[in-house]
Each structure stands twice: as C-alpha cells, then as structure tokens.
Amino acid sequence: MVEPPPPPDGPEAPPPAEVPPPTLAPGEPGLCPTCGAPYDAYQEYCLECGHRLPPPYGVRREVWTRGSPAWLWAALLALLLVALVAGAIVAVAATKNDDKKATSIPVVTTGPGTTDTVGVITQPPTVTINPPTTTFTTTTLPTTTTSTTTTTSTTTGSTGTVSWPAGKNGYTIILKSVPTSQGRSKADAAAQKAINNGLTQVGVLNSSDYSSLNPGYYVTFTGIYDTQAQADTALPNARAKGFPTAYTRRVAD
C-alpha cells in the first residue's frame, strides 16, 4: 500500500523584525549594553568596561555647540549687552562735555572793553559804582581828671619813732611782736634798730587797740601804706635790713 505524500510546506514566515534597543529618556540612568553596569544620565563612557554609551549622553553637551540655536542666541545677547554699555558710556561723556561748555567763563582780560573768553558765555563789562563819600567829624570832649589825695597825719616821738595815725585803716610791715606782759622795752629797741638801719616810718603800737591784730602785744612796725601791694613791695627791703622774719599785716580800728 502506497502512503500518500506529505502535504507541501506552507509559505515561509517573514523574519522577525529587529527590535531597536530601548531609548532612555533624557536624564534617566541605564545599563551598559556591554557589561551591564549601571550608569548615570549624560554619562558618555562606562566606568567598568570603558565602552562608549549610547545617547542621550550627548544631549546636554551638544546644546552649547557652535551650530546649536542656543549658542547663537547667547552670542547675540552678549553683543547686545556690549552695545548697550558702549552707548551708555558715550552718552555720559557727551553730557559732561555739554556741561563743561555751558559753564565756561571768561578767564583773561586784555584791556577795557575787550574780553578773551573760553566757552560759550561772555562776561559782561564790569560796572563800578562808587558809594557816596561820608565825612565823619570827630568831636573831642575835654577830659576831666580827678585826683584823690590821702593825707596821713603821723606824730614823731623824741626817739624818731612815729605813731599810727588815728582812724587810719591801711597796711604796714610788722618787724617784731612782744607780749605786753614783758614790757615795751624790747619793742622800742627793735624800733631803734630799724631806724639805725635806714628804715622809715618806724613805730610801736599796742595790738589791743586794733581789731585786725591779735590783742596783747607791743608791735614794732615800719611803713604806713594804703594797699597790700604797696606793703608787699617794701617787704624785701625790711627783711634785708636786719628783720628776716618781717611780714605784712592790715591795721584797722
């Protein structure tokens, strides 16, 4: 028995279409097609095997190439900024020049009626107005001088001493003070010594008779003065003539 022949083969199936490798969105990490190591977005070479990775590693790098529109717009913007800055500098310089020209003033005068100027403003001629002459008359009033004369009445004793004038308030130089309990002889001896040494207006008074002096002393003095300054001026002479401890004192009732 003869077997029937097998059915003819059907038409050949078309070859499977090639599936393109998956494309990663920009900014997403992937795996190296050679060694399978992961890599970051925009990484150009694999860090494990050194294989050059497929795009999108070059997306960000190519944005600023000379042929990209972004680079062109950046260059145009830079040129525009340079032009604006240059224009501003020129405008400021022109304004300063205008100000200088407008404020120029005359600097040299060659003679009456002629003025050499630098700038745009001409100085007007100077007009001098002389003020009216005023005459002052000086009247000299007579000067009245009043002189005050102080009269001091002194009494000279037989030994050449003087007594302090009654009611006189003034200054003198104290040569020596002796307690009244010791008698008056030492005070009179000091007065005679002063007269012999050339001092003038030498006398002895009782301090109890004057409120400005300490009571209970016979006081030998020289000089009857109206002011403290006069007594201070004569003090060095009294000290030089044998009374080194002499001092000035006010005498008043």
Short mmCIF file of N, CA, C and O in Angstrom, two decimals, residues 102-165:
data_model
loop_
_atom_site.label_atom_id
_atom_site.label_comp_id
_atom_site.label_asym_id
_atom_site.label_seq_id
_atom_site.Cartn_x
_atom_site.Cartn_y
_atom_site.Cartn_z
N ALA A 102 28.75 124.68 28.80
CA ALA A 102 27.71 125.61 29.26
C ALA A 102 28.17 126.43 30.45
O ALA A 102 27.63 127.49 30.72
N THR A 103 29.17 125.94 31.21
CA THR A 103 29.59 126.65 32.42
C THR A 103 30.92 127.37 32.23
O THR A 103 31.55 127.75 33.20
N SER A 104 31.40 127.50 31.01
CA SER A 104 32.66 128.20 30.78
C SER A 104 32.49 129.67 31.07
O SER A 104 31.45 130.27 30.82
N ILE A 105 33.56 130.29 31.61
CA ILE A 105 33.52 131.70 31.98
C ILE A 105 34.75 132.39 31.42
O ILE A 105 35.75 131.74 31.07
N PRO A 106 34.76 133.70 31.34
CA PRO A 106 35.95 134.42 30.86
C PRO A 106 37.12 134.18 31.81
O PRO A 106 36.96 134.13 33.01
N VAL A 107 38.33 134.02 31.22
CA VAL A 107 39.50 133.76 32.04
C VAL A 107 40.59 134.81 31.86
O VAL A 107 41.46 134.94 32.71
N VAL A 108 40.58 135.56 30.77
CA VAL A 108 41.65 136.54 30.52
C VAL A 108 41.01 137.84 30.09
O VAL A 108 40.13 137.85 29.24
N THR A 109 41.46 138.95 30.69
CA THR A 109 41.01 140.27 30.28
C THR A 109 42.21 141.03 29.75
O THR A 109 43.19 141.23 30.48
N THR A 110 42.17 141.43 28.47
CA THR A 110 43.33 142.08 27.85
C THR A 110 43.27 143.59 27.96
O THR A 110 44.28 144.26 27.81
N GLY A 111 42.13 144.14 28.23
CA GLY A 111 42.04 145.58 28.32
C GLY A 111 40.60 146.02 28.47
O GLY A 111 39.68 145.21 28.38
N PRO A 112 40.37 147.28 28.73
CA PRO A 112 38.99 147.75 28.88
C PRO A 112 38.19 147.53 27.60
O PRO A 112 38.62 147.90 26.52
N GLY A 113 37.02 146.94 27.73
CA GLY A 113 36.14 146.74 26.58
C GLY A 113 36.46 145.51 25.77
O GLY A 113 35.75 145.18 24.83
N THR A 114 37.58 144.79 26.05
CA THR A 114 37.97 143.60 25.28
C THR A 114 38.10 142.44 26.24
O THR A 114 38.82 142.53 27.23
N THR A 115 37.44 141.34 25.92
CA THR A 115 37.45 140.17 26.80
C THR A 115 37.70 138.93 25.98
O THR A 115 37.00 138.69 25.00
N ASP A 116 38.75 138.18 26.32
CA ASP A 116 39.01 136.89 25.69
C ASP A 116 38.37 135.82 26.55
O ASP A 116 38.64 135.76 27.75
N THR A 117 37.52 135.00 25.95
CA THR A 117 36.78 134.02 26.73
C THR A 117 37.05 132.62 26.23
O THR A 117 37.44 132.42 25.08
N VAL A 118 36.86 131.69 27.11
CA VAL A 118 36.91 130.27 26.77
C VAL A 118 35.54 129.71 27.08
O VAL A 118 35.15 129.67 28.24
N GLY A 119 34.80 129.27 26.10
CA GLY A 119 33.47 128.73 26.34
C GLY A 119 32.42 129.48 25.54
O GLY A 119 32.72 130.15 24.54
N VAL A 120 31.21 129.42 26.02
CA VAL A 120 30.09 129.98 25.28
C VAL A 120 29.48 131.19 25.97
O VAL A 120 28.57 131.79 25.45
N ILE A 121 29.96 131.52 27.18
CA ILE A 121 29.39 132.65 27.91
C ILE A 121 30.41 133.77 27.93
O ILE A 121 31.57 133.56 28.28
N THR A 122 30.01 134.95 27.54
CA THR A 122 30.89 136.11 27.55
C THR A 122 30.60 136.95 28.77
O THR A 122 29.45 137.27 29.06
N GLN A 123 31.66 137.27 29.52
CA GLN A 123 31.48 138.05 30.74
C GLN A 123 31.08 139.47 30.40
O GLN A 123 31.72 140.11 29.56
N PRO A 124 30.03 139.97 31.03
CA PRO A 124 29.63 141.36 30.75
C PRO A 124 30.66 142.33 31.33
O PRO A 124 31.41 141.99 32.24
N PRO A 125 30.70 143.54 30.80
CA PRO A 125 31.66 144.53 31.34
C PRO A 125 31.34 144.83 32.80
O PRO A 125 30.20 144.81 33.23
N THR A 126 32.39 145.10 33.54
CA THR A 126 32.25 145.37 34.96
C THR A 126 31.89 146.83 35.18
O THR A 126 32.55 147.72 34.65
N VAL A 127 30.84 147.04 35.95
CA VAL A 127 30.39 148.40 36.25
C VAL A 127 30.69 148.67 37.71
O VAL A 127 30.26 147.92 38.59
N THR A 128 31.47 149.68 37.98
CA THR A 128 31.85 150.03 39.35
C THR A 128 31.03 151.22 39.80
O THR A 128 31.02 152.27 39.15
N ILE A 129 30.33 151.05 40.91
CA ILE A 129 29.52 152.13 41.48
C ILE A 129 30.20 152.57 42.77
O ILE A 129 30.35 151.79 43.71
N ASN A 130 30.65 153.78 42.77
CA ASN A 130 31.33 154.32 43.95
C ASN A 130 30.28 154.81 44.94
O ASN A 130 29.39 155.59 44.59
N PRO A 131 30.36 154.37 46.18
CA PRO A 131 29.40 154.86 47.18
C PRO A 131 29.65 156.32 47.50
O PRO A 131 30.75 156.84 47.31
N PRO A 132 28.63 156.99 47.93
CA PRO A 132 28.83 158.41 48.28
C PRO A 132 29.82 158.55 49.44
O PRO A 132 29.92 157.69 50.31
N THR A 133 30.55 159.62 49.37
CA THR A 133 31.57 159.88 50.40
C THR A 133 30.91 160.47 51.64
O THR A 133 30.15 161.43 51.56
N THR A 134 31.18 159.82 52.75
CA THR A 134 30.61 160.28 54.02
C THR A 134 31.74 160.82 54.89
O THR A 134 32.76 160.15 55.09
N THR A 135 31.59 162.00 55.35
CA THR A 135 32.61 162.63 56.19
C THR A 135 32.14 162.60 57.63
O THR A 135 31.03 163.02 57.95
N PHE A 136 32.98 162.06 58.49
CA PHE A 136 32.69 161.98 59.91
C PHE A 136 33.50 163.04 60.64
O PHE A 136 34.71 163.17 60.42
N THR A 137 32.83 163.77 61.47
CA THR A 137 33.51 164.81 62.26
C THR A 137 33.69 164.29 63.68
O THR A 137 32.73 163.84 64.31
N THR A 138 34.90 164.31 64.14
CA THR A 138 35.23 163.82 65.47
C THR A 138 35.29 165.00 66.43
O THR A 138 36.02 165.96 66.19
N THR A 139 34.49 164.89 67.46
CA THR A 139 34.47 165.93 68.47
C THR A 139 35.19 165.43 69.71
O THR A 139 34.87 164.37 70.23
N THR A 140 36.18 166.18 70.12
CA THR A 140 36.97 165.79 71.29
C THR A 140 36.42 166.50 72.51
O THR A 140 36.34 167.74 72.56
N LEU A 141 35.97 165.69 73.48
CA LEU A 141 35.45 166.27 74.71
C LEU A 141 36.58 166.50 75.70
O LEU A 141 37.54 165.73 75.74
N PRO A 142 36.49 167.51 76.46
CA PRO A 142 37.56 167.76 77.45
C PRO A 142 37.58 166.65 78.49
O PRO A 142 36.57 166.11 78.89
N THR A 143 38.78 166.27 78.85
CA THR A 143 38.98 165.20 79.82
C THR A 143 39.14 165.79 81.21
O THR A 143 39.94 166.70 81.41
N THR A 144 38.34 165.24 82.10
CA THR A 144 38.39 165.72 83.48
C THR A 144 39.12 164.69 84.32
O THR A 144 38.73 163.51 84.34
N THR A 145 40.16 165.07 84.95
CA THR A 145 40.97 164.17 85.78
C THR A 145 40.73 164.51 87.24
O THR A 145 40.88 165.65 87.66
N THR A 146 40.33 163.48 87.96
CA THR A 146 40.07 163.66 89.39
C THR A 146 41.18 163.00 90.18
O THR A 146 41.44 161.80 90.01
N SER A 147 41.83 163.73 90.97
CA SER A 147 42.94 163.21 91.78
C SER A 147 42.47 163.07 93.21
O SER A 147 41.83 163.97 93.77
N THR A 148 42.75 161.91 93.77
CA THR A 148 42.40 161.66 95.16
C THR A 148 43.67 161.65 95.99
O THR A 148 44.59 160.87 95.73
N THR A 149 43.72 162.52 96.93
CA THR A 149 44.92 162.64 97.78
C THR A 149 44.58 162.18 99.17
O THR A 149 43.60 162.64 99.77
N THR A 150 45.35 161.22 99.66
CA THR A 150 45.15 160.72 101.01
C THR A 150 46.18 161.37 101.93
O THR A 150 47.39 161.29 101.70
N THR A 151 45.66 162.03 102.93
CA THR A 151 46.54 162.74 103.87
C THR A 151 46.68 161.90 105.13
O THR A 151 45.68 161.50 105.73
N THR A 152 47.91 161.59 105.46
CA THR A 152 48.20 160.79 106.64
C THR A 152 48.95 161.65 107.65
O THR A 152 50.02 162.18 107.34
N SER A 153 48.35 161.76 108.78
CA SER A 153 48.97 162.59 109.83
C SER A 153 49.65 161.67 110.84
O SER A 153 48.99 160.80 111.44
N THR A 154 50.93 161.81 110.96
CA THR A 154 51.70 161.00 111.91
C THR A 154 52.36 161.90 112.94
O THR A 154 52.64 163.07 112.68
N THR A 155 52.60 161.33 114.07
CA THR A 155 53.27 162.06 115.16
C THR A 155 54.62 161.41 115.42
O THR A 155 54.70 160.19 115.63
N THR A 156 55.66 162.23 115.36
CA THR A 156 57.02 161.71 115.56
C THR A 156 57.44 161.96 116.99
O THR A 156 57.34 163.09 117.50
N GLY A 157 57.92 160.86 117.64
CA GLY A 157 58.35 160.97 119.03
C GLY A 157 59.77 161.50 119.14
O GLY A 157 60.46 161.72 118.14
N SER A 158 60.22 161.64 120.37
CA SER A 158 61.57 162.18 120.61
C SER A 158 62.65 161.21 120.16
O SER A 158 63.78 161.61 119.87
N THR A 159 62.32 159.93 120.06
CA THR A 159 63.31 158.93 119.65
C THR A 159 63.33 158.72 118.15
O THR A 159 64.05 157.86 117.65
N GLY A 160 62.51 159.44 117.41
CA GLY A 160 62.46 159.29 115.96
C GLY A 160 61.39 158.32 115.50
O GLY A 160 61.25 158.11 114.28
N THR A 161 60.64 157.73 116.40
CA THR A 161 59.56 156.83 116.01
C THR A 161 58.30 157.60 115.71
O THR A 161 58.15 158.76 116.13
N VAL A 162 57.36 156.97 115.01
CA VAL A 162 56.08 157.59 114.66
C VAL A 162 54.96 156.76 115.29
O VAL A 162 55.13 155.58 115.61
N SER A 163 53.81 157.38 115.44
CA SER A 163 52.64 156.68 115.93
C SER A 163 51.68 156.41 114.76
O SER A 163 51.66 157.15 113.78
N TRP A 164 50.93 155.33 114.89
CA TRP A 164 49.97 155.01 113.81
C TRP A 164 48.88 156.06 113.79
O TRP A 164 48.32 156.42 114.82
N PRO A 165 48.54 156.65 112.60
CA PRO A 165 47.55 157.73 112.53
C PRO A 165 46.19 157.28 113.07
O PRO A 165 45.75 156.17 112.82
#
